[in-house]
PDB file of C-alpha atoms and ligand atoms in Angstrom:
ATOM      1  CA  UNK A   1      -0.023  -0.014  -0.141  1.00 96.00           C
ATOM      2  CA  UNK A   2       1.539   3.297  -1.117  1.00 98.00           C
ATOM      3  CA  UNK A   3       0.503   6.358   1.255  1.00 98.00           C
ATOM      4  CA  UNK A   4       1.183   9.863  -0.160  1.00 98.00           C
ATOM      5  CA  UNK A   5       0.157  12.755   2.184  1.00 98.00           C
ATOM      6  CA  UNK A   6      -2.139  15.461   0.316  1.00 98.00           C
ATOM      7  CA  UNK A   7      -0.836  17.778   2.846  1.00 98.00           C
ATOM      8  CA  UNK A   8       1.011  18.060   6.344  1.00 97.00           C
ATOM      9  CA  UNK A   9      -2.562  18.577   7.888  1.00 98.00           C
ATOM     10  CA  UNK A  10      -4.820  16.447   6.161  1.00 98.00           C
ATOM     11  CA  UNK A  11      -5.546  13.778   3.487  1.00 98.00           C
ATOM     12  CA  UNK A  12      -3.537  11.032   1.866  1.00 98.00           C
ATOM     13  CA  UNK A  13      -3.791   9.472  -1.493  1.00 98.00           C
ATOM     14  CA  UNK A  14      -3.617   5.731  -1.039  1.00 98.00           C
ATOM     15  CA  UNK A  15      -2.271   3.529  -4.128  1.00 98.00           C
ATOM     16  CA  UNK A  16      -1.647  -0.086  -4.745  1.00 96.00           C
ATOM     17  CA  UNK A  17      -4.819  -1.545  -3.387  1.00 96.00           C
ATOM     18  CA  UNK A  18      -8.269  -2.389  -4.426  1.00 98.00           C
ATOM     19  CA  UNK A  19     -10.898  -2.091  -1.974  1.00 98.00           C
ATOM     20  CA  UNK A  20     -12.870  -4.683  -3.219  1.00 98.00           C
ATOM     21  CA  UNK A  21     -10.324  -7.319  -2.271  1.00 94.00           C
ATOM     22  CA  UNK A  22      -9.094  -5.582   0.886  1.00 97.00           C
ATOM     23  CA  UNK A  23      -8.945  -7.377   4.251  1.00 96.00           C
ATOM     24  CA  UNK A  24      -6.750  -8.326   7.205  1.00 97.00           C
ATOM     25  CA  UNK A  25      -3.479  -6.231   7.842  1.00 97.00           C
ATOM     26  CA  UNK A  26      -3.960  -4.133   4.666  1.00 97.00           C
ATOM     27  CA  UNK A  27      -7.528  -3.274   5.961  1.00 98.00           C
ATOM     28  CA  UNK A  28      -6.066  -2.395   9.254  1.00 98.00           C
ATOM     29  CA  UNK A  29      -3.379  -0.144   7.715  1.00 98.00           C
ATOM     30  CA  UNK A  30      -5.998   1.602   5.570  1.00 98.00           C
ATOM     31  CA  UNK A  31      -8.107   2.411   8.659  1.00 98.00           C
ATOM     32  CA  UNK A  32      -5.118   3.658  10.609  1.00 98.00           C
ATOM     33  CA  UNK A  33      -4.182   6.097   7.520  1.00 98.00           C
ATOM     34  CA  UNK A  34      -7.896   7.374   7.778  1.00 98.00           C
ATOM     35  CA  UNK A  35      -7.512   7.832  11.541  1.00 98.00           C
ATOM     36  CA  UNK A  36      -4.544   9.706  11.199  1.00 98.00           C
ATOM     37  CA  UNK A  37      -4.871  11.560   8.066  1.00 98.00           C
ATOM     38  CA  UNK A  38      -8.819  12.231   8.328  1.00 98.00           C
ATOM     39  CA  UNK A  39      -9.626  11.321   4.543  1.00 98.00           C
ATOM     40  CA  UNK A  40      -8.149   8.937   2.164  1.00 98.00           C
ATOM     41  CA  UNK A  41      -8.674   9.094  -1.575  1.00 98.00           C
ATOM     42  CA  UNK A  42      -8.349   6.032  -3.767  1.00 98.00           C
ATOM     43  CA  UNK A  43      -8.165   6.160  -7.463  1.00 98.00           C
ATOM     44  CA  UNK A  44      -9.051   3.568 -10.158  1.00 98.00           C
ATOM     45  CA  UNK A  45     -11.147   1.489  -7.959  1.00 98.00           C
ATOM     46  CA  UNK A  46     -13.638  -1.303  -9.419  1.00 97.00           C
ATOM     47  CA  UNK A  47     -16.011  -1.154  -6.414  1.00 98.00           C
ATOM     48  CA  UNK A  48     -19.541  -2.659  -7.428  1.00 98.00           C
ATOM     49  CA  UNK A  49     -22.644  -1.639  -4.990  1.00 97.00           C
ATOM     50  CA  UNK A  50     -22.081  -5.335  -3.633  1.00 97.00           C
ATOM     51  CA  UNK A  51     -18.431  -4.608  -3.249  1.00 98.00           C
ATOM     52  CA  UNK A  52     -19.149  -1.452  -1.576  1.00 98.00           C
ATOM     53  CA  UNK A  53     -21.703  -2.869   1.074  1.00 98.00           C
ATOM     54  CA  UNK A  54     -19.196  -5.901   1.941  1.00 98.00           C
ATOM     55  CA  UNK A  55     -16.344  -3.439   2.385  1.00 98.00           C
ATOM     56  CA  UNK A  56     -18.762  -1.491   4.931  1.00 98.00           C
ATOM     57  CA  UNK A  57     -19.450  -4.823   6.656  1.00 98.00           C
ATOM     58  CA  UNK A  58     -15.628  -5.642   6.882  1.00 98.00           C
ATOM     59  CA  UNK A  59     -14.841  -1.986   8.156  1.00 97.00           C
ATOM     60  CA  UNK A  60     -17.136  -2.544  11.152  1.00 96.00           C
ATOM     61  CA  UNK A  61     -20.645  -2.169  10.266  1.00 97.00           C
ATOM     62  CA  UNK A  62     -23.074   0.179   8.619  1.00 97.00           C
ATOM     63  CA  UNK A  63     -25.350   2.941   9.993  1.00 95.00           C
ATOM     64  CA  UNK A  64     -27.992   3.468   7.295  1.00 90.00           C
ATOM     65  CA  UNK A  65     -28.628   7.187   6.689  1.00 86.00           C
ATOM     66  CA  UNK A  66     -32.276   8.165   7.863  1.00 89.00           C
ATOM     67  CA  UNK A  67     -32.582  11.125   5.287  1.00 87.00           C
ATOM     68  CA  UNK A  68     -31.136  10.517   1.968  1.00 87.00           C
ATOM     69  CA  UNK A  69     -32.885   8.687  -0.976  1.00 79.00           C
ATOM     70  CA  UNK A  70     -31.666   4.859  -0.763  1.00 83.00           C
ATOM     71  CA  UNK A  71     -30.609   3.170  -3.867  1.00 80.00           C
ATOM     72  CA  UNK A  72     -33.861   0.725  -4.341  1.00 82.00           C
ATOM     73  CA  UNK A  73     -31.891  -2.406  -4.857  1.00 91.00           C
ATOM     74  CA  UNK A  74     -29.389  -1.710  -2.029  1.00 94.00           C
ATOM     75  CA  UNK A  75     -30.832  -0.517   1.440  1.00 92.00           C
ATOM     76  CA  UNK A  76     -27.417   0.332   2.752  1.00 95.00           C
ATOM     77  CA  UNK A  77     -26.458   2.748   0.121  1.00 96.00           C
ATOM     78  CA  UNK A  78     -27.541   6.345   0.362  1.00 94.00           C
ATOM     79  CA  UNK A  79     -27.752   8.387  -2.633  1.00 95.00           C
ATOM     80  CA  UNK A  80     -26.335  11.770  -2.655  1.00 96.00           C
ATOM     81  CA  UNK A  81     -27.431  13.175  -6.008  1.00 96.00           C
ATOM     82  CA  UNK A  82     -27.972  16.466  -7.590  1.00 97.00           C
ATOM     83  CA  UNK A  83     -29.763  16.093 -11.137  1.00 97.00           C
ATOM     84  CA  UNK A  84     -29.167  18.079 -13.901  1.00 98.00           C
ATOM     85  CA  UNK A  85     -32.139  20.375 -13.422  1.00 97.00           C
ATOM     86  CA  UNK A  86     -31.729  20.864  -9.725  1.00 97.00           C
ATOM     87  CA  UNK A  87     -30.226  23.977  -8.135  1.00 96.00           C
ATOM     88  CA  UNK A  88     -29.474  22.540  -4.610  1.00 96.00           C
ATOM     89  CA  UNK A  89     -26.883  20.000  -3.831  1.00 96.00           C
ATOM     90  CA  UNK A  90     -26.542  17.685  -0.615  1.00 94.00           C
ATOM     91  CA  UNK A  91     -24.080  18.588   2.040  1.00 95.00           C
ATOM     92  CA  UNK A  92     -23.264  21.924   0.529  1.00 96.00           C
ATOM     93  CA  UNK A  93     -21.995  23.559   3.668  1.00 96.00           C
ATOM     94  CA  UNK A  94     -19.560  22.725   6.319  1.00 98.00           C
ATOM     95  CA  UNK A  95     -20.571  19.530   8.305  1.00 97.00           C
ATOM     96  CA  UNK A  96     -19.727  16.153   9.700  1.00 96.00           C
ATOM     97  CA  UNK A  97     -21.988  13.249   8.956  1.00 93.00           C
ATOM     98  CA  UNK A  98     -24.257  12.272  11.802  1.00 94.00           C
ATOM     99  CA  UNK A  99     -23.434  14.161  14.701  1.00 96.00           C
ATOM    100  CA  UNK A 100     -26.835  14.499  15.686  1.00 96.00           C
ATOM    101  CA  UNK A 101     -26.674  10.623  16.777  1.00 96.00           C
ATOM    102  CA  UNK A 102     -25.808   9.584  20.372  1.00 95.00           C
ATOM    103  CA  UNK A 103     -23.262   7.606  18.798  1.00 96.00           C
ATOM    104  CA  UNK A 104     -22.215   9.365  15.734  1.00 96.00           C
ATOM    105  CA  UNK A 105     -21.044   7.495  12.546  1.00 96.00           C
ATOM    106  CA  UNK A 106     -17.284   6.722  12.503  1.00 97.00           C
ATOM    107  CA  UNK A 107     -16.778   7.533   8.988  1.00 98.00           C
ATOM    108  CA  UNK A 108     -18.208   7.481   5.503  1.00 97.00           C
ATOM    109  CA  UNK A 109     -17.292   5.568   2.055  1.00 98.00           C
ATOM    110  CA  UNK A 110     -18.155   7.707  -0.700  1.00 98.00           C
ATOM    111  CA  UNK A 111     -17.964   6.527  -4.193  1.00 98.00           C
ATOM    112  CA  UNK A 112     -18.098   8.396  -7.377  1.00 98.00           C
ATOM    113  CA  UNK A 113     -20.888   7.209  -9.765  1.00 98.00           C
ATOM    114  CA  UNK A 114     -21.689  10.333 -12.106  1.00 98.00           C
ATOM    115  CA  UNK A 115     -19.592  13.352 -12.274  1.00 98.00           C
ATOM    116  CA  UNK A 116     -19.985  16.570 -14.022  1.00 98.00           C
ATOM    117  CA  UNK A 117     -17.448  17.440 -16.684  1.00 98.00           C
ATOM    118  CA  UNK A 118     -15.858  19.839 -14.100  1.00 97.00           C
ATOM    119  CA  UNK A 119     -16.559  20.973 -10.442  1.00 98.00           C
ATOM    120  CA  UNK A 120     -18.369  19.071  -7.739  1.00 98.00           C
ATOM    121  CA  UNK A 121     -15.453  18.770  -5.618  1.00 98.00           C
ATOM    122  CA  UNK A 122     -15.194  18.175  -2.122  1.00 98.00           C
ATOM    123  CA  UNK A 123     -13.458  20.196   0.319  1.00 98.00           C
ATOM    124  CA  UNK A 124     -12.245  18.446   3.995  1.00 98.00           C
ATOM    125  CA  UNK A 125     -11.201  20.193   7.073  1.00 98.00           C
ATOM    126  CA  UNK A 126      -9.121  18.525   9.883  1.00 98.00           C
ATOM    127  CA  UNK A 127     -10.777  19.072  13.498  1.00 98.00           C
ATOM    128  CA  UNK A 128      -7.363  18.069  15.153  1.00 98.00           C
ATOM    129  CA  UNK A 129      -5.587  20.762  13.392  1.00 98.00           C
ATOM    130  CA  UNK A 130      -8.405  23.219  14.015  1.00 98.00           C
ATOM    131  CA  UNK A 131      -8.147  22.442  17.725  1.00 98.00           C
ATOM    132  CA  UNK A 132      -4.336  22.811  17.671  1.00 98.00           C
ATOM    133  CA  UNK A 133      -4.513  26.234  16.243  1.00 98.00           C
ATOM    134  CA  UNK A 134      -6.691  27.438  19.177  1.00 98.00           C
ATOM    135  CA  UNK A 135      -5.236  29.897  21.731  1.00 97.00           C
ATOM    136  CA  UNK A 136      -4.429  28.373  25.115  1.00 98.00           C
ATOM    137  CA  UNK A 137      -7.240  30.773  26.337  1.00 97.00           C
ATOM    138  CA  UNK A 138      -9.677  29.297  23.856  1.00 97.00           C
ATOM    139  CA  UNK A 139      -8.504  25.692  24.678  1.00 98.00           C
ATOM    140  CA  UNK A 140      -9.190  26.248  28.365  1.00 98.00           C
ATOM    141  CA  UNK A 141     -12.587  27.860  27.571  1.00 97.00           C
ATOM    142  CA  UNK A 142     -14.200  24.915  25.753  1.00 98.00           C
ATOM    143  CA  UNK A 143     -12.049  22.143  27.672  1.00 97.00           C
ATOM    144  CA  UNK A 144     -15.233  21.119  29.532  1.00 96.00           C
ATOM    145  CA  UNK A 145     -18.198  22.257  27.276  1.00 98.00           C
ATOM    146  CA  UNK A 146     -20.636  20.271  25.733  1.00 98.00           C
ATOM    147  CA  UNK A 147     -22.635  21.091  22.992  1.00 98.00           C
ATOM    148  CA  UNK A 148     -26.153  20.151  21.725  1.00 98.00           C
ATOM    149  CA  UNK A 149     -26.427  18.645  17.858  1.00 98.00           C
ATOM    150  CA  UNK A 150     -29.876  17.911  16.100  1.00 97.00           C
ATOM    151  CA  UNK A 151     -30.773  17.428  12.445  1.00 93.00           C
ATOM    152  CA  UNK A 152     -34.432  18.585  12.750  1.00 93.00           C
ATOM    153  CA  UNK A 153     -33.885  22.212  11.424  1.00 92.00           C
ATOM    154  CA  UNK A 154     -32.292  20.648   8.324  1.00 90.00           C
ATOM    155  CA  UNK A 155     -34.547  17.661   7.390  1.00 88.00           C
ATOM    156  CA  UNK A 156     -37.952  18.622   9.049  1.00 89.00           C
ATOM    157  CA  UNK A 157     -41.308  19.557   7.118  1.00 89.00           C
ATOM    158  CA  UNK A 158     -40.174  23.257   7.773  1.00 89.00           C
ATOM    159  CA  UNK A 159     -36.516  22.723   7.392  1.00 89.00           C
ATOM    160  CA  UNK A 160     -33.740  24.031   5.241  1.00 88.00           C
ATOM    161  CA  UNK A 161     -34.015  21.308   2.499  1.00 88.00           C
ATOM    162  CA  UNK A 162     -37.776  21.590   2.427  1.00 88.00           C
ATOM    163  CA  UNK A 163     -37.372  25.153   0.891  1.00 88.00           C
ATOM    164  CA  UNK A 164     -35.254  23.738  -1.785  1.00 93.00           C
ATOM    165  CA  UNK A 165     -35.537  21.335  -4.902  1.00 91.00           C
ATOM    166  CA  UNK A 166     -34.098  18.540  -2.891  1.00 90.00           C
ATOM    167  CA  UNK A 167     -37.148  18.767  -0.230  1.00 86.00           C
ATOM    168  CA  UNK A 168     -39.231  16.202  -2.218  1.00 85.00           C
ATOM    169  CA  UNK A 169     -36.499  13.376  -2.566  1.00 85.00           C
ATOM    170  CA  UNK A 170     -35.455  13.293   1.025  1.00 86.00           C
ATOM    171  CA  UNK A 171     -36.806  10.982   3.705  1.00 87.00           C
ATOM    172  CA  UNK A 172     -37.250  11.230   7.451  1.00 85.00           C
ATOM    173  CA  UNK A 173     -38.854  14.665   7.847  1.00 89.00           C
ATOM    174  CA  UNK A 174     -40.982  13.314  10.911  1.00 89.00           C
ATOM    175  CA  UNK A 175     -37.914  12.178  12.582  1.00 89.00           C
ATOM    176  CA  UNK A 176     -36.581  13.796  15.895  1.00 93.00           C
ATOM    177  CA  UNK A 177     -32.710  13.871  16.516  1.00 93.00           C
ATOM    178  CA  UNK A 178     -30.517  15.161  19.382  1.00 96.00           C
ATOM    179  CA  UNK A 179     -27.468  14.261  21.117  1.00 97.00           C
ATOM    180  CA  UNK A 180     -24.906  16.203  23.286  1.00 97.00           C
ATOM    181  CA  UNK A 181     -21.206  15.699  22.859  1.00 98.00           C
ATOM    182  CA  UNK A 182     -18.163  16.917  24.456  1.00 98.00           C
ATOM    183  CA  UNK A 183     -17.022  20.303  22.441  1.00 98.00           C
ATOM    184  CA  UNK A 184     -13.316  18.643  22.663  1.00 98.00           C
ATOM    185  CA  UNK A 185     -13.264  14.864  22.117  1.00 98.00           C
ATOM    186  CA  UNK A 186     -10.349  12.501  21.964  1.00 98.00           C
ATOM    187  CA  UNK A 187     -10.222  10.190  18.889  1.00 98.00           C
ATOM    188  CA  UNK A 188     -11.117   7.024  20.085  1.00 96.00           C
ATOM    189  CA  UNK A 189      -8.582   5.122  18.190  1.00 96.00           C
ATOM    190  CA  UNK A 190      -5.476   7.619  18.204  1.00 97.00           C
ATOM    191  CA  UNK A 191      -6.276   9.834  21.432  1.00 97.00           C
ATOM    192  CA  UNK A 192      -5.592  13.046  19.318  1.00 98.00           C
ATOM    193  CA  UNK A 193      -7.814  16.029  20.841  1.00 98.00           C
ATOM    194  CA  UNK A 194     -10.371  17.120  18.265  1.00 98.00           C
ATOM    195  CA  UNK A 195     -12.786  19.939  18.139  1.00 98.00           C
ATOM    196  CA  UNK A 196     -16.255  18.306  17.900  1.00 98.00           C
ATOM    197  CA  UNK A 197     -18.810  21.115  16.538  1.00 98.00           C
ATOM    198  CA  UNK A 198     -19.947  21.845  13.187  1.00 98.00           C
ATOM    199  CA  UNK A 199     -22.119  24.642  11.517  1.00 98.00           C
ATOM    200  CA  UNK A 200     -24.710  22.499  10.421  1.00 97.00           C
ATOM    201  CA  UNK A 201     -25.945  20.548  13.399  1.00 97.00           C
ATOM    202  CA  UNK A 202     -24.317  22.000  16.415  1.00 98.00           C
ATOM    203  CA  UNK A 203     -26.980  24.234  17.845  1.00 98.00           C
ATOM    204  CA  UNK A 204     -25.826  25.638  21.294  1.00 98.00           C
ATOM    205  CA  UNK A 205     -23.741  24.702  24.237  1.00 98.00           C
ATOM    206  CA  UNK A 206     -25.216  22.838  27.185  1.00 98.00           C
ATOM    207  CA  UNK A 207     -27.033  25.320  29.621  1.00 97.00           C
ATOM    208  CA  UNK A 208     -26.765  28.060  27.186  1.00 98.00           C
ATOM    209  CA  UNK A 209     -29.245  29.545  24.610  1.00 98.00           C
ATOM    210  CA  UNK A 210     -28.135  29.426  20.806  1.00 98.00           C
ATOM    211  CA  UNK A 211     -27.999  33.508  21.003  1.00 98.00           C
ATOM    212  CA  UNK A 212     -25.403  33.071  23.846  1.00 98.00           C
ATOM    213  CA  UNK A 213     -23.585  30.189  22.314  1.00 98.00           C
ATOM    214  CA  UNK A 214     -23.197  31.861  18.842  1.00 98.00           C
ATOM    215  CA  UNK A 215     -20.390  34.157  19.232  1.00 98.00           C
ATOM    216  CA  UNK A 216     -17.994  31.331  20.779  1.00 98.00           C
ATOM    217  CA  UNK A 217     -19.356  28.817  18.080  1.00 98.00           C
ATOM    218  CA  UNK A 218     -18.335  31.245  15.359  1.00 98.00           C
ATOM    219  CA  UNK A 219     -14.967  31.756  16.971  1.00 97.00           C
ATOM    220  CA  UNK A 220     -14.377  28.041  16.856  1.00 98.00           C
ATOM    221  CA  UNK A 221     -15.709  27.745  13.354  1.00 98.00           C
ATOM    222  CA  UNK A 222     -13.374  30.380  12.024  1.00 96.00           C
ATOM    223  CA  UNK A 223     -10.394  28.292  13.405  1.00 94.00           C
ATOM    224  CA  UNK A 224     -11.813  25.085  11.415  1.00 93.00           C
ATOM    225  CA  UNK A 225     -12.498  27.174   8.301  1.00 95.00           C
ATOM    226  CA  UNK A 226      -8.745  28.036   7.856  1.00 96.00           C
ATOM    227  CA  UNK A 227      -7.505  26.979   4.432  1.00 96.00           C
ATOM    228  CA  UNK A 228      -4.429  25.853   6.216  1.00 96.00           C
ATOM    229  CA  UNK A 229      -5.985  22.738   7.512  1.00 98.00           C
ATOM    230  CA  UNK A 230      -8.110  21.894   4.318  1.00 98.00           C
ATOM    231  CA  UNK A 231      -7.725  19.714   1.423  1.00 98.00           C
ATOM    232  CA  UNK A 232      -9.728  19.424  -1.972  1.00 98.00           C
ATOM    233  CA  UNK A 233     -10.826  16.244  -3.460  1.00 98.00           C
ATOM    234  CA  UNK A 234     -11.228  16.379  -7.148  1.00 98.00           C
ATOM    235  CA  UNK A 235     -13.401  13.560  -8.029  1.00 98.00           C
ATOM    236  CA  UNK A 236     -12.599  11.323 -11.010  1.00 97.00           C
ATOM    237  CA  UNK A 237     -14.272   8.482 -12.292  1.00 96.00           C
ATOM    238  CA  UNK A 238     -13.725   5.354  -9.964  1.00 97.00           C
ATOM    239  CA  UNK A 239     -12.557   7.494  -7.187  1.00 98.00           C
ATOM    240  CA  UNK A 240     -13.392   6.600  -3.631  1.00 98.00           C
ATOM    241  CA  UNK A 241     -12.985   8.590  -0.612  1.00 98.00           C
ATOM    242  CA  UNK A 242     -13.099   7.198   2.948  1.00 98.00           C
ATOM    243  CA  UNK A 243     -13.290   9.933   5.780  1.00 98.00           C
ATOM    244  CA  UNK A 244     -13.417   9.742   9.479  1.00 98.00           C
ATOM    245  CA  UNK A 245     -16.239  12.092  10.849  1.00 97.00           C
ATOM    246  CA  UNK A 246     -14.860  12.397  14.203  1.00 97.00           C
ATOM    247  CA  UNK A 247     -11.656  14.173  12.912  1.00 98.00           C
ATOM    248  CA  UNK A 248     -13.155  16.125   9.787  1.00 98.00           C
ATOM    249  CA  UNK A 249     -15.519  18.323   8.399  1.00 98.00           C
ATOM    250  CA  UNK A 250     -16.316  18.306   4.498  1.00 98.00           C
ATOM    251  CA  UNK A 251     -18.195  20.369   2.003  1.00 98.00           C
ATOM    252  CA  UNK A 252     -19.559  19.214  -1.318  1.00 98.00           C
ATOM    253  CA  UNK A 253     -19.053  22.464  -3.669  1.00 98.00           C
ATOM    254  CA  UNK A 254     -22.133  23.220  -5.856  1.00 98.00           C
ATOM    255  CA  UNK A 255     -20.453  24.676  -8.751  1.00 98.00           C
ATOM    256  CA  UNK A 256     -21.690  22.489 -11.782  1.00 98.00           C
ATOM    257  CA  UNK A 257     -25.158  23.676 -12.615  1.00 97.00           C
ATOM    258  CA  UNK A 258     -26.680  21.949 -15.533  1.00 98.00           C
ATOM    259  CA  UNK A 259     -24.951  18.824 -14.855  1.00 98.00           C
ATOM    260  CA  UNK A 260     -26.076  15.691 -12.996  1.00 98.00           C
ATOM    261  CA  UNK A 261     -23.705  14.328 -10.018  1.00 98.00           C
ATOM    262  CA  UNK A 262     -24.374  11.287  -8.151  1.00 97.00           C
ATOM    263  CA  UNK A 263     -22.341   9.521  -5.426  1.00 98.00           C
ATOM    264  CA  UNK A 264     -22.983   6.406  -3.320  1.00 97.00           C
ATOM    265  CA  UNK A 265     -22.617   6.523   0.246  1.00 97.00           C
ATOM    266  CA  UNK A 266     -22.013   4.139   2.986  1.00 96.00           C
ATOM    267  CA  UNK A 267     -21.871   5.652   6.598  1.00 97.00           C
ATOM    268  CA  UNK A 268     -19.661   3.467   8.821  1.00 98.00           C
ATOM    269  CA  UNK A 269     -20.730   2.537  12.351  1.00 97.00           C
ATOM    270  CA  UNK A 270     -19.187   4.400  15.152  1.00 96.00           C
ATOM    271  CA  UNK A 271     -18.231   4.240  18.909  1.00 94.00           C
ATOM    272  CA  UNK A 272     -19.143   6.338  22.057  1.00 91.00           C
ATOM    273  CA  UNK A 273     -17.330   9.737  21.992  1.00 95.00           C
ATOM    274  CA  UNK A 274     -15.626  11.028  25.182  1.00 96.00           C
ATOM    275  CA  UNK A 275     -13.464  14.000  26.030  1.00 95.00           C
TER     276      UNK A 275
HETATM  277  C1  LIG B 301     -21.878  14.338   1.930  1.00 78.42           C
HETATM  278  O1  LIG B 301     -21.817  15.408   2.372  1.00 78.42           O
HETATM  279  O2  LIG B 301     -21.600  13.213   2.465  1.00 78.42           O
HETATM  280  C2  LIG B 301     -21.409  14.450   0.438  1.00 78.42           C
HETATM  281  C3  LIG B 301     -19.971  14.860  -0.057  1.00 78.42           C
HETATM  282  C4  LIG B 301     -20.382  14.794  -1.507  1.00 78.42           C
HETATM  283  O3  LIG B 301     -20.946  14.599  -2.218  1.00 78.42           O
HETATM  284  O4  LIG B 301     -19.093  15.291  -1.973  1.00 78.42           O
END
């Protein structure tokens, strides 16, 4: 397996492996690379939907997403789709998948199925690097804080997507979500400290209102949005990205109007988070 870091803060290009056949020590090495670099990019993968599902199970299990349309044939595969005549994309803002769950998904395996001729890249940011960049004063301020996360304002019948042309395709509008997590978590496998709040799903700090929470949230988000701790994944045919939701945020760019983009996503089961 060849590992080539994308930059010193985040991302690794992985060569010399076919995910469809990956198991044992090689799978363990890929997991470790994802834990350390946040996101792994693998090119030229021959990964059928069956292979995608089998990889999710070999990795440690699948958390089926409650909102995205599912592939009719394969219930474990969530479709991240923008049709040529749609304006809005899915994931077009900084977020981390499933932070609104009590035990958030460990990560995601995203496979490019239909790509626009150009555009549609995905940005990733490393929350370990974001935490490292905070001042000592800010680190002390957030050390024991907890924050409430939910998806209700995004997916409910009067939520953000309902106002857009993605509204009719999404499922789960009736669901209620909510979880409180430490603002600074330790990565369950590496122990690295990570900033665990995100602009899409984190609503307020425990014991504070949204209005009281916003100034500090915005200060933390400013650190996390620094371009120094980001990488950009340019999708090509047969590209797969695997990321760690505990240690990264991502942002699907919506700069390809008039063209379709379709990705297949499997969300990997996670483990309890702790400070
Ligand atoms: C997502 O938010 O999981 C989708 C990312 C993408 O489509 O690039």
